[in-house]
C-alpha cells in the first residue's frame, strides 16, 4: 500500500498537510476509499481535534454512498474493529447529500470534505475535483495509492499552474495536490 514509505510517515504527512491548510483558511478535499481508509481518516481528524491541532468548529463532511454505509456499520458495531477506535467521528461532522454537495462547492470557508473514490476517478469526487482544482484555497489530498490512468495520478503528475484534463475539460491546476 505504501511502497517503500513507512505508514507512520504517511500519517504524519497527512496530518501536517491538513493542519497547515486549515490554519491558512483552505478547504481540504480528501479522497478516501469507502471501507477502512475513510474511517481511519475520520479517526485521525478526531485525534487532531482532541489534541487542539485543528479547531473543532471547522466542519467535516463525508460524501459517498458506500463510505456512508460502511461508516454506519462501524458505528453500529457490525464490523470487528478495535475497541479504542469505536468513537471515531470528529466534532462538527455531517453526511452529505446532493443538495449539500452543491452548497459546499460554492462555500469558500475552511472545511474538510472526505469523498469517494479514493483515486478521484468516480463518485462524488468527480464533482468536487472539477470545481476545486482551479482554486488556490484548496488542498486536494489523496490518502492512498493512485494508479496510472486515474485522475488522481494525472492531478499529482501535472505541474502547478499547468492545464489538466478533468473529465474532458481543461482546467488550470491551482489547488495544492498531495
Short mmCIF file of C-alpha atoms in Angstrom, two decimals:
data_model
loop_
_atom_site.label_atom_id
_atom_site.label_comp_id
_atom_site.label_asym_id
_atom_site.label_seq_id
_atom_site.Cartn_x
_atom_site.Cartn_y
_atom_site.Cartn_z
CA UNK A 1 0.00 0.00 0.00
CA UNK A 2 2.68 2.50 0.95
CA UNK A 3 5.57 1.27 -1.22
CA UNK A 4 8.89 1.97 0.47
CA UNK A 5 7.42 4.56 2.83
CA UNK A 6 6.74 3.78 6.49
CA UNK A 7 2.98 4.11 7.13
CA UNK A 8 3.60 6.34 10.19
CA UNK A 9 5.39 8.78 7.86
CA UNK A 10 2.30 8.81 5.62
CA UNK A 11 0.07 9.64 8.58
CA UNK A 12 2.39 12.48 9.74
CA UNK A 13 2.36 14.00 6.23
CA UNK A 14 -1.43 13.73 6.05
CA UNK A 15 -1.82 15.37 9.45
CA UNK A 16 0.61 18.22 8.72
CA UNK A 17 -0.99 18.91 5.31
CA UNK A 18 -4.45 19.13 6.89
CA UNK A 19 -3.35 21.27 9.85
CA UNK A 20 -1.38 23.68 7.65
CA UNK A 21 -4.21 24.06 5.13
CA UNK A 22 -6.88 24.70 7.75
CA UNK A 23 -4.67 27.26 9.53
CA UNK A 24 -4.48 29.06 6.18
CA UNK A 25 -8.31 29.03 5.81
CA UNK A 26 -8.34 26.49 2.99
CA UNK A 27 -10.74 23.71 2.11
CA UNK A 28 -9.27 20.22 2.44
CA UNK A 29 -10.68 17.73 -0.06
CA UNK A 30 -9.63 14.20 0.97
CA UNK A 31 -10.07 11.35 -1.46
CA UNK A 32 -10.82 8.21 0.57
CA UNK A 33 -11.58 4.57 -0.08
CA UNK A 34 -15.01 3.64 1.32
CA UNK A 35 -14.01 0.82 3.65
CA UNK A 36 -11.23 1.32 6.14
CA UNK A 37 -9.39 4.37 4.84
CA UNK A 38 -12.43 6.62 5.22
CA UNK A 39 -12.97 5.64 8.85
CA UNK A 40 -9.23 5.84 9.57
CA UNK A 41 -9.09 9.43 8.27
CA UNK A 42 -12.16 10.35 10.33
CA UNK A 43 -10.36 8.96 13.38
CA UNK A 44 -7.22 10.98 12.54
CA UNK A 45 -9.35 14.14 12.24
CA UNK A 46 -10.94 13.41 15.62
CA UNK A 47 -7.49 13.00 17.20
CA UNK A 48 -6.37 16.30 15.63
CA UNK A 49 -9.39 17.98 17.20
CA UNK A 50 -8.86 16.29 20.57
CA UNK A 51 -5.23 17.44 20.71
CA UNK A 52 -6.10 21.02 19.68
CA UNK A 53 -4.28 20.84 16.35
CA UNK A 54 -7.44 21.71 14.41
CA UNK A 55 -10.42 23.76 15.54
CA UNK A 56 -13.40 21.51 16.36
CA UNK A 57 -15.69 24.21 14.91
CA UNK A 58 -14.37 23.63 11.39
CA UNK A 59 -16.97 21.48 9.64
CA UNK A 60 -16.07 17.99 8.46
CA UNK A 61 -18.17 16.30 5.79
CA UNK A 62 -18.40 12.80 4.34
CA UNK A 63 -19.72 12.26 0.82
CA UNK A 64 -20.11 8.93 -0.96
CA UNK A 65 -22.93 6.42 -0.52
CA UNK A 66 -20.74 3.39 0.14
CA UNK A 67 -18.45 5.27 2.56
CA UNK A 68 -21.50 6.49 4.48
CA UNK A 69 -22.92 2.94 4.61
CA UNK A 70 -19.65 1.45 5.87
CA UNK A 71 -19.27 4.23 8.44
CA UNK A 72 -22.74 3.33 9.72
CA UNK A 73 -21.70 -0.31 10.02
CA UNK A 74 -18.63 0.73 12.03
CA UNK A 75 -20.77 2.84 14.34
CA UNK A 76 -23.30 0.06 14.90
CA UNK A 77 -20.54 -2.39 15.79
CA UNK A 78 -21.32 -4.63 12.82
CA UNK A 79 -17.63 -4.81 11.91
CA UNK A 80 -14.89 -6.19 14.08
CA UNK A 81 -12.86 -3.09 15.00
CA UNK A 82 -10.57 -2.20 17.86
CA UNK A 83 -12.37 -1.06 20.99
CA UNK A 84 -10.34 2.19 21.17
CA UNK A 85 -11.47 3.19 17.66
CA UNK A 86 -15.24 2.86 18.14
CA UNK A 87 -15.59 6.57 18.93
CA UNK A 88 -14.01 7.83 15.71
CA UNK A 89 -16.34 10.55 14.45
CA UNK A 90 -14.95 14.07 14.78
CA UNK A 91 -16.93 17.02 16.15
CA UNK A 92 -18.96 19.13 13.71
CA UNK A 93 -19.35 16.13 11.37
CA UNK A 94 -22.09 15.82 8.72
CA UNK A 95 -23.04 13.42 5.96
CA UNK A 96 -23.51 14.96 2.51
CA UNK A 97 -26.44 14.64 0.15
CA UNK A 98 -26.70 16.15 -3.37
CA UNK A 99 -28.17 19.44 -2.12
CA UNK A 100 -25.45 19.96 0.49
CA UNK A 101 -22.80 18.95 -2.08
CA UNK A 102 -23.75 21.91 -4.28
CA UNK A 103 -23.66 24.26 -1.27
CA UNK A 104 -20.19 23.02 -0.28
CA UNK A 105 -18.82 23.70 -3.75
CA UNK A 106 -19.89 27.35 -3.55
CA UNK A 107 -18.74 27.79 0.06
CA UNK A 108 -15.24 29.29 0.38
CA UNK A 109 -14.93 28.91 4.16
CA UNK A 110 -12.42 26.40 5.59
CA UNK A 111 -13.73 22.85 5.86
CA UNK A 112 -12.75 19.23 5.38
CA UNK A 113 -14.59 17.09 2.82
CA UNK A 114 -13.93 13.36 2.67
CA UNK A 115 -15.21 11.88 -0.56
CA UNK A 116 -15.03 8.78 -2.70
CA UNK A 117 -13.49 7.49 -4.89
CA UNK A 118 -10.04 7.13 -3.41
CA UNK A 119 -8.28 7.71 -6.74
CA UNK A 120 -10.62 10.56 -7.71
CA UNK A 121 -11.93 8.93 -10.86
CA UNK A 122 -15.51 8.07 -9.84
CA UNK A 123 -18.21 9.03 -7.35
CA UNK A 124 -18.75 12.47 -5.83
CA UNK A 125 -15.01 13.14 -6.19
CA UNK A 126 -15.63 13.93 -9.85
CA UNK A 127 -17.88 16.86 -8.94
CA UNK A 128 -15.58 18.26 -6.25
CA UNK A 129 -12.36 17.94 -8.25
CA UNK A 130 -13.79 19.67 -11.30
CA UNK A 131 -14.66 22.69 -9.13
CA UNK A 132 -11.75 22.74 -6.68
CA UNK A 133 -8.76 22.02 -8.96
CA UNK A 134 -8.66 25.63 -10.19
CA UNK A 135 -8.95 27.18 -6.73
CA UNK A 136 -5.92 28.36 -4.77
CA UNK A 137 -7.82 27.97 -1.49
CA UNK A 138 -7.93 24.16 -1.66
CA UNK A 139 -5.77 21.17 -0.79
CA UNK A 140 -6.70 18.02 -2.70
CA UNK A 141 -5.29 15.26 -0.51
CA UNK A 142 -5.12 11.68 -1.72
CA UNK A 143 -5.00 9.20 1.16
CA UNK A 144 -3.85 6.18 -0.78
CA UNK A 145 -2.26 4.90 -3.94
CA UNK A 146 -3.21 6.47 -7.28
CA UNK A 147 -2.70 4.09 -10.19
CA UNK A 148 -1.57 5.13 -13.64
CA UNK A 149 -4.54 6.11 -15.77
CA UNK A 150 -6.53 7.53 -12.86
CA UNK A 151 -7.43 11.17 -12.43
CA UNK A 152 -5.59 11.19 -9.11
CA UNK A 153 -2.31 10.25 -10.75
CA UNK A 154 -2.83 12.82 -13.52
CA UNK A 155 -3.52 15.57 -10.97
CA UNK A 156 -0.45 14.64 -8.94
CA UNK A 157 1.79 14.49 -12.03
CA UNK A 158 0.63 17.79 -13.56
CA UNK A 159 2.82 20.72 -12.51
CA UNK A 160 1.18 23.59 -10.63
CA UNK A 161 -0.29 26.20 -12.97
CA UNK A 162 -0.48 23.87 -15.98
CA UNK A 163 -3.66 22.71 -17.67
CA UNK A 164 -5.03 19.31 -16.71
CA UNK A 165 -7.90 17.44 -18.32
CA UNK A 166 -10.67 16.89 -15.80
CA UNK A 167 -13.37 14.74 -17.40
CA UNK A 168 -12.61 16.15 -20.84
CA UNK A 169 -12.47 19.79 -19.79
CA UNK A 170 -9.13 21.57 -19.48
CA UNK A 171 -8.70 23.19 -16.08
CA UNK A 172 -5.76 25.11 -14.70
CA UNK A 173 -4.25 23.33 -11.70
CA UNK A 174 -4.11 25.93 -8.92
CA UNK A 175 -5.04 23.74 -5.98
CA UNK A 176 -2.32 22.05 -3.98
CA UNK A 177 -2.42 18.30 -4.70
CA UNK A 178 -0.73 15.87 -2.30
#
